[in-house]
PDB file of C-alpha atoms and ligand atoms in Angstrom:
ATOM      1  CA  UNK A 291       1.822  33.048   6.052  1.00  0.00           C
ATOM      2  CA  UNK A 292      -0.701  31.670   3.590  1.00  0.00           C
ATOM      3  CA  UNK A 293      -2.480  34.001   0.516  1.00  0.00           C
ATOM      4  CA  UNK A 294      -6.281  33.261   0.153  1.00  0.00           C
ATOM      5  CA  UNK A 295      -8.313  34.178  -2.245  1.00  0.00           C
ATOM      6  CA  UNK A 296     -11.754  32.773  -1.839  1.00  0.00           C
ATOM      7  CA  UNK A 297     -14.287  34.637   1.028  1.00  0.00           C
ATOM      8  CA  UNK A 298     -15.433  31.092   1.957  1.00  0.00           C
ATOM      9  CA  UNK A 299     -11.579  29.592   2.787  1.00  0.00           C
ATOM     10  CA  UNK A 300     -10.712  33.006   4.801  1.00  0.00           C
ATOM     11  CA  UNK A 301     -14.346  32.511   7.296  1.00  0.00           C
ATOM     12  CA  UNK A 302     -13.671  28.985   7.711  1.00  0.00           C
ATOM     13  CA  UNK A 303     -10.024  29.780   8.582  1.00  0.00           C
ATOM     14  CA  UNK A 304     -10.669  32.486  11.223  1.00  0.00           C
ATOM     15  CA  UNK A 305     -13.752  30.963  12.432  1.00  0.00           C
ATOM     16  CA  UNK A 306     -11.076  28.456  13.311  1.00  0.00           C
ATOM     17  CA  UNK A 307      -8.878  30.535  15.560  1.00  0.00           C
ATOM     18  CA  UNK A 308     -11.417  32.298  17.105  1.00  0.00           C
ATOM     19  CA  UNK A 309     -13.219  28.739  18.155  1.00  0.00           C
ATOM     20  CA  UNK A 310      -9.785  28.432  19.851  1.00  0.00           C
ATOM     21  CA  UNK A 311      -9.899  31.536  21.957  1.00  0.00           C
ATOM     22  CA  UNK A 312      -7.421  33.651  19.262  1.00  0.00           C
ATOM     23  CA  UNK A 313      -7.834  37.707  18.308  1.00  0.00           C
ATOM     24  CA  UNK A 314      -7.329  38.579  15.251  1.00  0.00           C
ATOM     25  CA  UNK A 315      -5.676  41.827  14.063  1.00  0.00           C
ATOM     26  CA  UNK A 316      -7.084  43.521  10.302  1.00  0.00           C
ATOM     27  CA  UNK A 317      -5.075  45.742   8.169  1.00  0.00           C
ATOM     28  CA  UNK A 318      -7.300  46.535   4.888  1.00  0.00           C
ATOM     29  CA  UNK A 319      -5.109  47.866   2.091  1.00  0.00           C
ATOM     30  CA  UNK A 320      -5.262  48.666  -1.768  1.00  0.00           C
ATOM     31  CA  UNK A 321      -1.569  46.854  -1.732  1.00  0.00           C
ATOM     32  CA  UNK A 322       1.658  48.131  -3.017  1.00  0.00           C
ATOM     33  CA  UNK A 323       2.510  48.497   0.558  1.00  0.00           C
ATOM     34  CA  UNK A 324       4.819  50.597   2.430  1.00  0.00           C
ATOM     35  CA  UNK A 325       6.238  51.579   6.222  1.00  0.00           C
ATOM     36  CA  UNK A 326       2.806  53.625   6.462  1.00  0.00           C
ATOM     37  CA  UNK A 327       1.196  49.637   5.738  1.00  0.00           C
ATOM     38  CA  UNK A 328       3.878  47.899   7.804  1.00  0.00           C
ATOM     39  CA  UNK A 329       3.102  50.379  10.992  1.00  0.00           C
ATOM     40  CA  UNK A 330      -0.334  48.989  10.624  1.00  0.00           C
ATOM     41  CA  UNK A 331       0.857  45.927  10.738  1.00  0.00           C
ATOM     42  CA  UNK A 332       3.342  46.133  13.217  1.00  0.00           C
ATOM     43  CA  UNK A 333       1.210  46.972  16.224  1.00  0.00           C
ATOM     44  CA  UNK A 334      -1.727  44.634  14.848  1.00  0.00           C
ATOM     45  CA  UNK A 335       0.874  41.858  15.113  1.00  0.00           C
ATOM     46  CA  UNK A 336       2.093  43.162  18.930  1.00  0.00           C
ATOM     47  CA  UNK A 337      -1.941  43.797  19.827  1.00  0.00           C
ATOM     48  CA  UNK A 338      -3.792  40.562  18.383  1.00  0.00           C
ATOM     49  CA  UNK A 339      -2.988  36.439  18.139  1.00  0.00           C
ATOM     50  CA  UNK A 340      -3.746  36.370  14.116  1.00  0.00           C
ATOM     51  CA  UNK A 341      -3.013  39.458  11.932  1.00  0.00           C
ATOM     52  CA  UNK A 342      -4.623  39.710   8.578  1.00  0.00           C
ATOM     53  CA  UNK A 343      -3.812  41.971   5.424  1.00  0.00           C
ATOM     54  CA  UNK A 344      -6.438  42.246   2.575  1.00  0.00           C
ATOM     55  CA  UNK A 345      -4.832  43.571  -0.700  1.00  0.00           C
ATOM     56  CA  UNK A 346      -8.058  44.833  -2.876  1.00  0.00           C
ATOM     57  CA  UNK A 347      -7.692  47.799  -5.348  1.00  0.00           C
ATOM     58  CA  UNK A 348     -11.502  47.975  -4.819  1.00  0.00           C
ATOM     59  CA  UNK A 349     -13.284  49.250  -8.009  1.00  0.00           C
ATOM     60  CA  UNK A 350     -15.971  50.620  -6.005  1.00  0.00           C
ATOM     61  CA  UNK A 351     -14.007  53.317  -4.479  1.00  0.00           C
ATOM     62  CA  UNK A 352     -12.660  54.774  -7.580  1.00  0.00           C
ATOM     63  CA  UNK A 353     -14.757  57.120 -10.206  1.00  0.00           C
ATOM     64  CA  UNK A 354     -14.885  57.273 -14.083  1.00  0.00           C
ATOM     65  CA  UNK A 355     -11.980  59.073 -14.691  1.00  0.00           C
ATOM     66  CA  UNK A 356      -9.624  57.863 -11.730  1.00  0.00           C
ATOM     67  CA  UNK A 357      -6.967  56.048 -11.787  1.00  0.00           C
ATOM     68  CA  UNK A 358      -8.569  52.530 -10.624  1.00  0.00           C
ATOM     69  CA  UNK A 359      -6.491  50.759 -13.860  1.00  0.00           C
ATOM     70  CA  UNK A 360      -3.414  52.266 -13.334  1.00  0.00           C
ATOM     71  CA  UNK A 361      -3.210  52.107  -9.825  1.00  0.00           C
ATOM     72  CA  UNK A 362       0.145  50.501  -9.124  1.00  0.00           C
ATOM     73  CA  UNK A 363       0.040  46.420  -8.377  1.00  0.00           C
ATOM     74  CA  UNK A 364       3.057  44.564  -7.190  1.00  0.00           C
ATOM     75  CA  UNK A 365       1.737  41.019  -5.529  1.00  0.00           C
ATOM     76  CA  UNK A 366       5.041  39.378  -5.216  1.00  0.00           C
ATOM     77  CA  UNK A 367       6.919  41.808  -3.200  1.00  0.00           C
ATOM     78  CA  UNK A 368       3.763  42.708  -0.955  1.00  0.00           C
ATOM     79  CA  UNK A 369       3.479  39.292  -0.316  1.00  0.00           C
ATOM     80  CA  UNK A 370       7.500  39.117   0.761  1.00  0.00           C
ATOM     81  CA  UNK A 371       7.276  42.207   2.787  1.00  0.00           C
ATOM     82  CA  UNK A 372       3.986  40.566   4.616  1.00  0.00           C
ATOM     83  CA  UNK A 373       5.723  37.385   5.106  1.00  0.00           C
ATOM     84  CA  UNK A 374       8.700  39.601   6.977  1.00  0.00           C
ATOM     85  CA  UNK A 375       6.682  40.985   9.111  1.00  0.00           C
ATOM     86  CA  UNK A 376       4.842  38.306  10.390  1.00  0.00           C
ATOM     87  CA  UNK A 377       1.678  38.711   9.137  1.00  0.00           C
ATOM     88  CA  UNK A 378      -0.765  35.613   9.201  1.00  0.00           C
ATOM     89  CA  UNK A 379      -2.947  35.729   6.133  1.00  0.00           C
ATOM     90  CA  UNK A 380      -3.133  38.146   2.982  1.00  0.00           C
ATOM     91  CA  UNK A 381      -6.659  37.869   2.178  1.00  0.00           C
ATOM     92  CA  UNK A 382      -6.183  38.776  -1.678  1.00  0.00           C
ATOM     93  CA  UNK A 383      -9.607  38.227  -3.355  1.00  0.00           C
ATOM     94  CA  UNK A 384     -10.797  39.091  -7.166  1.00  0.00           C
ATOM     95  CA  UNK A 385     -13.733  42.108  -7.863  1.00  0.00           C
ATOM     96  CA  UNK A 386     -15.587  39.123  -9.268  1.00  0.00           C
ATOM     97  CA  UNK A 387     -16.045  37.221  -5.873  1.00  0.00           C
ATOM     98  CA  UNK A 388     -16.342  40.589  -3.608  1.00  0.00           C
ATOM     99  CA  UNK A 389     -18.698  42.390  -5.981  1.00  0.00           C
ATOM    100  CA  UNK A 390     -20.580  39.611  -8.682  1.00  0.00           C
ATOM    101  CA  UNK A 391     -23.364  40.055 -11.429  1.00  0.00           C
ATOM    102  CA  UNK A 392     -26.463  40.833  -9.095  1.00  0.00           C
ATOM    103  CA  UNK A 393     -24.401  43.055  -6.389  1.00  0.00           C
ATOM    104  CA  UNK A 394     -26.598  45.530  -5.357  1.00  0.00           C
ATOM    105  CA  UNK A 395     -25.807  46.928  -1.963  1.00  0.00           C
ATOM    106  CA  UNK A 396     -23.763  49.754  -0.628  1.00  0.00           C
ATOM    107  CA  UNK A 397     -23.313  51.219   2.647  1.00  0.00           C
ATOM    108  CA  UNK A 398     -23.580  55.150   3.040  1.00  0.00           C
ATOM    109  CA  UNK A 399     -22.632  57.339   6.224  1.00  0.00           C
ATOM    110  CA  UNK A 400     -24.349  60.671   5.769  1.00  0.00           C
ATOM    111  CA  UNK A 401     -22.956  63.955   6.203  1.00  0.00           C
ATOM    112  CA  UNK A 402     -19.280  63.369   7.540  1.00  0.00           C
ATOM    113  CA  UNK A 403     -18.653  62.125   3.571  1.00  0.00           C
ATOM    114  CA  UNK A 404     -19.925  65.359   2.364  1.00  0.00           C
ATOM    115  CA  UNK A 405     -17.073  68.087   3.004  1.00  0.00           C
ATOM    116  CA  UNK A 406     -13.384  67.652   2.039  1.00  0.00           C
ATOM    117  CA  UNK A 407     -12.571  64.747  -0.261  1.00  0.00           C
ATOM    118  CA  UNK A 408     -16.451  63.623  -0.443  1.00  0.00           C
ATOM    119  CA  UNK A 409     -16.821  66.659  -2.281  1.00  0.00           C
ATOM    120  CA  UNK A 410     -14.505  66.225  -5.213  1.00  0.00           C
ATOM    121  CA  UNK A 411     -15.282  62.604  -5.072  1.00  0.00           C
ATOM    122  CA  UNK A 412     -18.645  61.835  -4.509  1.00  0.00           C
ATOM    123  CA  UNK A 413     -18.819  57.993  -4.726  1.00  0.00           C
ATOM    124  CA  UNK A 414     -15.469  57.414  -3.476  1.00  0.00           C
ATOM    125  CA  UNK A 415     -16.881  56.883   0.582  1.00  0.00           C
ATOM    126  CA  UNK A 416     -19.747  55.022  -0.435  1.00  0.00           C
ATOM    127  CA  UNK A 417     -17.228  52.635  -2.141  1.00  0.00           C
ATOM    128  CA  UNK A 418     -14.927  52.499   0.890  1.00  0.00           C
ATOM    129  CA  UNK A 419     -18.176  51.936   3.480  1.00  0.00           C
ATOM    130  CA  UNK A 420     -18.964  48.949   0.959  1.00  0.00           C
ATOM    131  CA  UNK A 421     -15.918  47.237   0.806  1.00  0.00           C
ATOM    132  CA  UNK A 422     -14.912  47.405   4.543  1.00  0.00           C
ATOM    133  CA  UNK A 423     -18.290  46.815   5.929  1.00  0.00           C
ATOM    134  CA  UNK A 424     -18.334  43.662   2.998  1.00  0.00           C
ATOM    135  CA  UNK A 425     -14.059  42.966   4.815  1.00  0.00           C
ATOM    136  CA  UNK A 426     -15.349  43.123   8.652  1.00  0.00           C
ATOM    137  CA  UNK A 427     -17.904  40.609   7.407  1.00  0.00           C
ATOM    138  CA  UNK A 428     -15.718  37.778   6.019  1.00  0.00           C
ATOM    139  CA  UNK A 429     -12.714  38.399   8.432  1.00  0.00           C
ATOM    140  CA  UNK A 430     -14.595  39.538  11.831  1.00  0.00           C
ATOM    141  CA  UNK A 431     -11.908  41.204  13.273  1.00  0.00           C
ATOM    142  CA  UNK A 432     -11.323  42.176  16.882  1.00  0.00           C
ATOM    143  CA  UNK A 433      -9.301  45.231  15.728  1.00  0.00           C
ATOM    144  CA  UNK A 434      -8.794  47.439  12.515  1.00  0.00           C
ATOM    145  CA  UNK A 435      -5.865  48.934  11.998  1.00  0.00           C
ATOM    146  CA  UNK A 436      -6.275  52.630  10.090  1.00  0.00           C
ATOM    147  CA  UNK A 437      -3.987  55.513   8.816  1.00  0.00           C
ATOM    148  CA  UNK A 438      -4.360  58.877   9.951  1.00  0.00           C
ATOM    149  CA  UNK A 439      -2.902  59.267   6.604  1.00  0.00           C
ATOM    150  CA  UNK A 440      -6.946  59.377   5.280  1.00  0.00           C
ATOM    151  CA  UNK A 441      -8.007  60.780   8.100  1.00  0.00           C
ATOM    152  CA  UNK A 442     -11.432  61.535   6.748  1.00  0.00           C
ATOM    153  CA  UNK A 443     -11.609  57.975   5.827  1.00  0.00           C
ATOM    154  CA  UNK A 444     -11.103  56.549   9.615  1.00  0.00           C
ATOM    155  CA  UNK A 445     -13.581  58.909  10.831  1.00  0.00           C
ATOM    156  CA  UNK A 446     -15.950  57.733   8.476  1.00  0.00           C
ATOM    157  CA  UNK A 447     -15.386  54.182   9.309  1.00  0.00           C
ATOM    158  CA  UNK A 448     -15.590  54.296  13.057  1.00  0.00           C
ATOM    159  CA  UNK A 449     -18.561  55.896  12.500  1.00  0.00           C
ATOM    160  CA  UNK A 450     -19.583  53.153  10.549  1.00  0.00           C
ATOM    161  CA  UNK A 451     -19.010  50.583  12.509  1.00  0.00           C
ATOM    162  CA  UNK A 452     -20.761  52.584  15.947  1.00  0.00           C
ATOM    163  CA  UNK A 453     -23.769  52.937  13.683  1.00  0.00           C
ATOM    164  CA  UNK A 454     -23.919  49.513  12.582  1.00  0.00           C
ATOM    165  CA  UNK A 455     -23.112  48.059  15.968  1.00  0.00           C
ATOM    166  CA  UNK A 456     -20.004  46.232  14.319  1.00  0.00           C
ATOM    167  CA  UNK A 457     -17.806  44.311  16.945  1.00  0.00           C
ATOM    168  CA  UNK A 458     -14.663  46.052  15.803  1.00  0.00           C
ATOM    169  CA  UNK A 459     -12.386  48.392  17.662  1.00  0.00           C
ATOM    170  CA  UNK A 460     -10.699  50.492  15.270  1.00  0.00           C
ATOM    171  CA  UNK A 461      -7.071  51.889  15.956  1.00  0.00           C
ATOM    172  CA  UNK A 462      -6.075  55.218  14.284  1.00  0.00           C
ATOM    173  CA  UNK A 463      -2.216  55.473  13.540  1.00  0.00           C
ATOM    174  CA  UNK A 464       0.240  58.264  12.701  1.00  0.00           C
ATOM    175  CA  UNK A 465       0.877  59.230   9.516  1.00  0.00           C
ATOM    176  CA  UNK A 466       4.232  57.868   8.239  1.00  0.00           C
ATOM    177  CA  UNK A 467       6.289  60.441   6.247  1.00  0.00           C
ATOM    178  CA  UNK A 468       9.587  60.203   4.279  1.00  0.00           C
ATOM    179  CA  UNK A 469      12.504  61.589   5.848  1.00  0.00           C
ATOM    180  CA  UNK A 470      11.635  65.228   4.124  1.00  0.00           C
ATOM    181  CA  UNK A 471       8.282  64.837   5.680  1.00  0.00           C
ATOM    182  CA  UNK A 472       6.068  63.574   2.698  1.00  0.00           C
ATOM    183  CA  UNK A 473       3.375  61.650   3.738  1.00  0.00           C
ATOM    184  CA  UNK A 474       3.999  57.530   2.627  1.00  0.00           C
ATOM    185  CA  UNK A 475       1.485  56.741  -0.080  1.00  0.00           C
ATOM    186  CA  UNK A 476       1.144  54.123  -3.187  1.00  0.00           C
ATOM    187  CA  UNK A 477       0.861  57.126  -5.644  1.00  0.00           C
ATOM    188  CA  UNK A 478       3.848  58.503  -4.557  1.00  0.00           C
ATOM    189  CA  UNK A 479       5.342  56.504  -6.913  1.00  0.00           C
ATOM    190  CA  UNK A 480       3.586  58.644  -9.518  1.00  0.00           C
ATOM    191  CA  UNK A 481       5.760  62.031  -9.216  1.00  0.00           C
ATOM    192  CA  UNK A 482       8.208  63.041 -11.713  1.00  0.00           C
ATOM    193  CA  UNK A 483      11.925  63.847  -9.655  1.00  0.00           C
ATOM    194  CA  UNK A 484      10.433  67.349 -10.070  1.00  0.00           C
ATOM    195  CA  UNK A 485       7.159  66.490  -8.222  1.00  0.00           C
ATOM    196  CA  UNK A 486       8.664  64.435  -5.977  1.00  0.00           C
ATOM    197  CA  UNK A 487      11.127  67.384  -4.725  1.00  0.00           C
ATOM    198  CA  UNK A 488       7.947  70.051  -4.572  1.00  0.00           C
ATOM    199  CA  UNK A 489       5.908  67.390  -2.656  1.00  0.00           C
ATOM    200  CA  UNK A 490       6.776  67.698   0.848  1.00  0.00           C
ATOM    201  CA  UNK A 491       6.085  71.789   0.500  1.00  0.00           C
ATOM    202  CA  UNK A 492       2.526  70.435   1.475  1.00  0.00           C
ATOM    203  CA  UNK A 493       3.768  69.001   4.927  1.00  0.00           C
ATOM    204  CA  UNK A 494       5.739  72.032   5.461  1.00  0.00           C
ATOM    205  CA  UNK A 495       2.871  74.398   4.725  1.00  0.00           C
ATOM    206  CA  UNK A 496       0.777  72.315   7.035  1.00  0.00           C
ATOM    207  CA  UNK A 497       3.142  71.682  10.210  1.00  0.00           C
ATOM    208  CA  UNK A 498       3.741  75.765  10.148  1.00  0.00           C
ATOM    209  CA  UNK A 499      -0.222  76.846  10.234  1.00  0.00           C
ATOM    210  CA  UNK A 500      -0.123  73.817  12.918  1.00  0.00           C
ATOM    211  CA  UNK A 501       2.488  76.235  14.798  1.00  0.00           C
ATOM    212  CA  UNK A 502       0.153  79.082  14.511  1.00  0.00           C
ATOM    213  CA  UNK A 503      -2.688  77.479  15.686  1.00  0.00           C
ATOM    214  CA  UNK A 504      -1.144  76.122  18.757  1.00  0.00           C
ATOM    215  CA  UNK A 505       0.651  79.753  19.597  1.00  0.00           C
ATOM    216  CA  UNK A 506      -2.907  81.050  19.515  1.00  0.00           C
ATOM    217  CA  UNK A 507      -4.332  81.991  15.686  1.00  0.00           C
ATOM    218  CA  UNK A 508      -7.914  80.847  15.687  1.00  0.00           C
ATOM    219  CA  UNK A 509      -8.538  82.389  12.211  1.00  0.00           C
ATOM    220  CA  UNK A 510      -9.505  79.485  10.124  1.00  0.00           C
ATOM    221  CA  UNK A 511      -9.448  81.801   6.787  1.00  0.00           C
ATOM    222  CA  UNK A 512      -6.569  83.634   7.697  1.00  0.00           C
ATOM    223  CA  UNK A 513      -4.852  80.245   8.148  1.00  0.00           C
ATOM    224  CA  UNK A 514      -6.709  78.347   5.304  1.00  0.00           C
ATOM    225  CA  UNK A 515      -5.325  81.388   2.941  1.00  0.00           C
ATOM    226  CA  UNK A 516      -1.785  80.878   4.645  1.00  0.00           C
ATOM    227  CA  UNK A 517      -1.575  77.327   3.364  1.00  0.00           C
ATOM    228  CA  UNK A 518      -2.902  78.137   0.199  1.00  0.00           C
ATOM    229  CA  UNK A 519      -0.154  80.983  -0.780  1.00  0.00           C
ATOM    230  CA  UNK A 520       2.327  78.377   0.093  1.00  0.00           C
ATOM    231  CA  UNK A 521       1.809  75.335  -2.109  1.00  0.00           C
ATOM    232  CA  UNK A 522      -0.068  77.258  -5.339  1.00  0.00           C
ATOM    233  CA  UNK A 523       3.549  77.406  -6.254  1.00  0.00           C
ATOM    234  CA  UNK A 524       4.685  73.493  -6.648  1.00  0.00           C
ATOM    235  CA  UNK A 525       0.719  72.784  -6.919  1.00  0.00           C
ATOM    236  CA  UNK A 526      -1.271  72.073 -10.356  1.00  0.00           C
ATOM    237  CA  UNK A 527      -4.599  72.726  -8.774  1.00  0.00           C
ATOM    238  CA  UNK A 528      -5.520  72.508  -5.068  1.00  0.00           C
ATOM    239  CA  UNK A 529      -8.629  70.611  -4.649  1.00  0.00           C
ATOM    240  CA  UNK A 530      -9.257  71.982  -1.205  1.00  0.00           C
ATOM    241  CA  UNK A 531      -7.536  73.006   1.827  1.00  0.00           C
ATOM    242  CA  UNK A 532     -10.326  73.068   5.150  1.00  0.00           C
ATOM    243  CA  UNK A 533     -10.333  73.225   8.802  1.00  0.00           C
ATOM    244  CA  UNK A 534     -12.939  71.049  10.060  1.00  0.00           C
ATOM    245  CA  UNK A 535     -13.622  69.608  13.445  1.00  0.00           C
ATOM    246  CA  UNK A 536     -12.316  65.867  14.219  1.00  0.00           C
ATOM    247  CA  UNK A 537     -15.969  64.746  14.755  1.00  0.00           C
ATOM    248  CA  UNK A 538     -18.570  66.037  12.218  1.00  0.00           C
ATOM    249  CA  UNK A 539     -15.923  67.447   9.693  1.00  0.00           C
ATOM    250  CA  UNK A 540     -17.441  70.527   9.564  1.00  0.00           C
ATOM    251  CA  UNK A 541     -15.940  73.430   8.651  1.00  0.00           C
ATOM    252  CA  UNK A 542     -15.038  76.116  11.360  1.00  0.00           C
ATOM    253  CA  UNK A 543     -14.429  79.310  10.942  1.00  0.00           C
ATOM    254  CA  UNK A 544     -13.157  79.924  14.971  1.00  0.00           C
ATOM    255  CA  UNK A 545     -10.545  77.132  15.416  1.00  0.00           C
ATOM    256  CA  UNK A 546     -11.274  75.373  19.139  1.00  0.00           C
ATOM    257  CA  UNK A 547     -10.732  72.013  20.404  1.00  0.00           C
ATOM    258  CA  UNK A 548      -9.298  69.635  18.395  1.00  0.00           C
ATOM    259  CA  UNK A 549      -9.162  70.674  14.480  1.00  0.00           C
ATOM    260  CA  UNK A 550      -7.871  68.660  11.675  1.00  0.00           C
ATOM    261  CA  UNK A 551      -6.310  70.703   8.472  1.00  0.00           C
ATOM    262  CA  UNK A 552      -6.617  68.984   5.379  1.00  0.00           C
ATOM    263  CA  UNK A 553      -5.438  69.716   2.250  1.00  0.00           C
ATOM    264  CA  UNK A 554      -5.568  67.789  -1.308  1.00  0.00           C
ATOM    265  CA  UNK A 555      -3.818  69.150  -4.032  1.00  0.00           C
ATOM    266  CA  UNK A 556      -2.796  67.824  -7.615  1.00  0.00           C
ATOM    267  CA  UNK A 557       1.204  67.491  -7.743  1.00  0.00           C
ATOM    268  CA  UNK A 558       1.467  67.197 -11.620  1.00  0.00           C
ATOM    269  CA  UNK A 559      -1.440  64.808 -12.710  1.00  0.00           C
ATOM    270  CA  UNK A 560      -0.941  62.997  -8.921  1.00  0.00           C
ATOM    271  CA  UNK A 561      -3.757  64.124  -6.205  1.00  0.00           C
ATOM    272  CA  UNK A 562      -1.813  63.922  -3.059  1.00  0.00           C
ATOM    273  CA  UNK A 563      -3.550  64.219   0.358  1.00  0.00           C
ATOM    274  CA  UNK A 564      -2.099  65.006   3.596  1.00  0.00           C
ATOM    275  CA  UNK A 565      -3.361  66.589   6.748  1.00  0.00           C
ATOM    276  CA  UNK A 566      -2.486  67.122  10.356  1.00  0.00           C
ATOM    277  CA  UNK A 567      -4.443  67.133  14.014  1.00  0.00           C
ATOM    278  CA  UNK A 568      -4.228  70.444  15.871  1.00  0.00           C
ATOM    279  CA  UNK A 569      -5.679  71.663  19.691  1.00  0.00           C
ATOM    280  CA  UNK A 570      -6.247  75.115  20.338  1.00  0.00           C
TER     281      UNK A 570
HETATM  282  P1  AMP B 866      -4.328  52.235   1.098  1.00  0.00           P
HETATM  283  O1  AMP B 866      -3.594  51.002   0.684  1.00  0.00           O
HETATM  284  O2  AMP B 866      -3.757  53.495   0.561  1.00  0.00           O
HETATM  285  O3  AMP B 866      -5.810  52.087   0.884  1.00  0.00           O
HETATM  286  O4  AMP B 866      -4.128  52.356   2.670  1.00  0.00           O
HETATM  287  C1  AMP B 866      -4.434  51.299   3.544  1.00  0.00           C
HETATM  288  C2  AMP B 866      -4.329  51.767   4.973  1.00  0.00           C
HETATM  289  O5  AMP B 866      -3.002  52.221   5.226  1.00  0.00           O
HETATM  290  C3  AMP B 866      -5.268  52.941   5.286  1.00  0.00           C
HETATM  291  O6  AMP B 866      -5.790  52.784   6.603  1.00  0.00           O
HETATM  292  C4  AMP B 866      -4.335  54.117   5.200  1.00  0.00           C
HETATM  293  O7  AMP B 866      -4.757  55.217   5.984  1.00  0.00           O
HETATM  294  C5  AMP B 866      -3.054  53.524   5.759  1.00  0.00           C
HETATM  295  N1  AMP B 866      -1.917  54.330   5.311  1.00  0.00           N
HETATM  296  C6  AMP B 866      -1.618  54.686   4.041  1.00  0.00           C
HETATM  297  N2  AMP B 866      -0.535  55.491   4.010  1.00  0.00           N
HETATM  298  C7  AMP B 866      -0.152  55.654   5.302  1.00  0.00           C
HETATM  299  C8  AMP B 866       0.904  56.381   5.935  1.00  0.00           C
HETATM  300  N3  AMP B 866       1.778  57.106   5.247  1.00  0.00           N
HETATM  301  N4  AMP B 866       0.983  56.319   7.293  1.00  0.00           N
HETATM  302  C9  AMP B 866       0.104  55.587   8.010  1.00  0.00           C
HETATM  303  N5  AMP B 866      -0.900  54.885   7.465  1.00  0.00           N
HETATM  304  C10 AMP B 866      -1.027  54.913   6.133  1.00  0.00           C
END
């Protein structure tokens, strides 16, 4: 496994293996990874020749008052869990090199980054667009690898990369939870014990209006306000909990088809998100 840094190195590299006839497998990630990051990498590994992980807590994606500087870091044992599973290349560059002075453009999908977390943070997609489209440039992937985990996030990006006619096949994965059913995330590491115990109330709420749903409630307020009752308790504020449809992420008031609930709520001072796929 080697660790670049510079954009240059990592095209010449993989321009390399793909002269030779070799896919290559991309897992884009903030770092600090876990089993929902190692799932990723798992089936890129079993799917493509070279697998590639870029670590970038990318500035872009966070607002003013987030928590972009305090987002946890931890190179060395990112790097050995990588290097255990098998992974090729950690492409780990600096904000100077992706974004320098003079960087002035910035990809924007429309409308599907308007509703749930777009809402609260109105930047944040535009920042995410920028840095992947900026990622599928200098590593020119045959497949990305994507949590369901931010499921808004991978339907914004395979939107993306349709409009932009970007060579990339993106694979959506299942969420990975903790044995009590919280979903795997870097922040997690944020909670109090306290927090930590509450957290998984926001699975539980979910997984039981996904039970209603699929025995036949197609109330979407009725069910919104069922979820809501449930974690107010362990909650600090609930950003927003929505029933949108899996294409244009618009709300809908009559659940049909295929429906994904979403809920973000503040655990303490952490925003946690989680959110489940439902067919009625
Ligand atoms: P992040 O490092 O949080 O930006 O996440 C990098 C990628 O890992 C994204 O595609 C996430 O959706 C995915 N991911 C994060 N947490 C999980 C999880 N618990 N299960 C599956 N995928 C995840």
């Amino acid at each position: 496994m080697r660790i670049l840094r510079s954009i240059g190195l990592m095209k010449r590299e993989l321009s390399a293996h793909r002269r030779k006839g070799r896919t290559v497998g991309f897992v884009p990630t903030m770092g600090c990874l876990h089993e929902g990051h190692l799932s990723l990498v798992r089936r890129a590994r079993k799917e493509t020749d070279i697998s590639v992980v870029s670590i970038f807590v990318n500035p872009a994606q966070f607002g003013p008052k987030e928590d972009y500087l305090r987002y946890p870091r931890d190179m060395k044992r990112d790097a050995s869990l990588c290097r255990k599973a098998g992974v090729s290349y950690i492409f780990y560059p600096d904000a100077k090199s992706m974004y320098p002075a003079g960087y002035s453009t910035y990809v924007r999908v429309r409308g599907l980054t308007e509703n749930l977390c777009g809402r609260s943070r109105p930047s944040h997609f535009e920042g995410v667009t920028t840095v992947v489209a900026k990622l599928l440039n200098i590593i020119r992937p045959d497949r990305m690898y994507l949590g369901q985990k931010d499921a808004q996030q991978a339907i914004v990006l395979k939107r993306m990369s349709g409009d932009l006619d970007m060579d990339t096949d993106i694979v959506i994965m299942p969420t990975v939870r903790e044995k009590d059913g919280l979903a795997m995330s870097s922040r997690n590491r944020y909670l109090s014990a306290d927090e930590r115990s509450a957290a998984p109330t926001i699975y539980r709420a979910l997984q039981e209006a996904g039970v209603l749903i699929k025995s036949g409630n197609g109330d979407a307020a009725g069910i919104i306000s069922g979820i809501r009752s449930k974690i107010r308790p362990i909650a600090a504020k609930i950003d927003y909990v929505s029933v949108v449809d899996t294409k244009e992420l618009k709300d809908m008031k009559n659940i049909k088809g295929e429906a994904l609930i979403a809920v973000a709520a503040w655990v303490g001072k952490t925003r946690l998100i989680d959110n489940i796929i439902v067919r009625r």
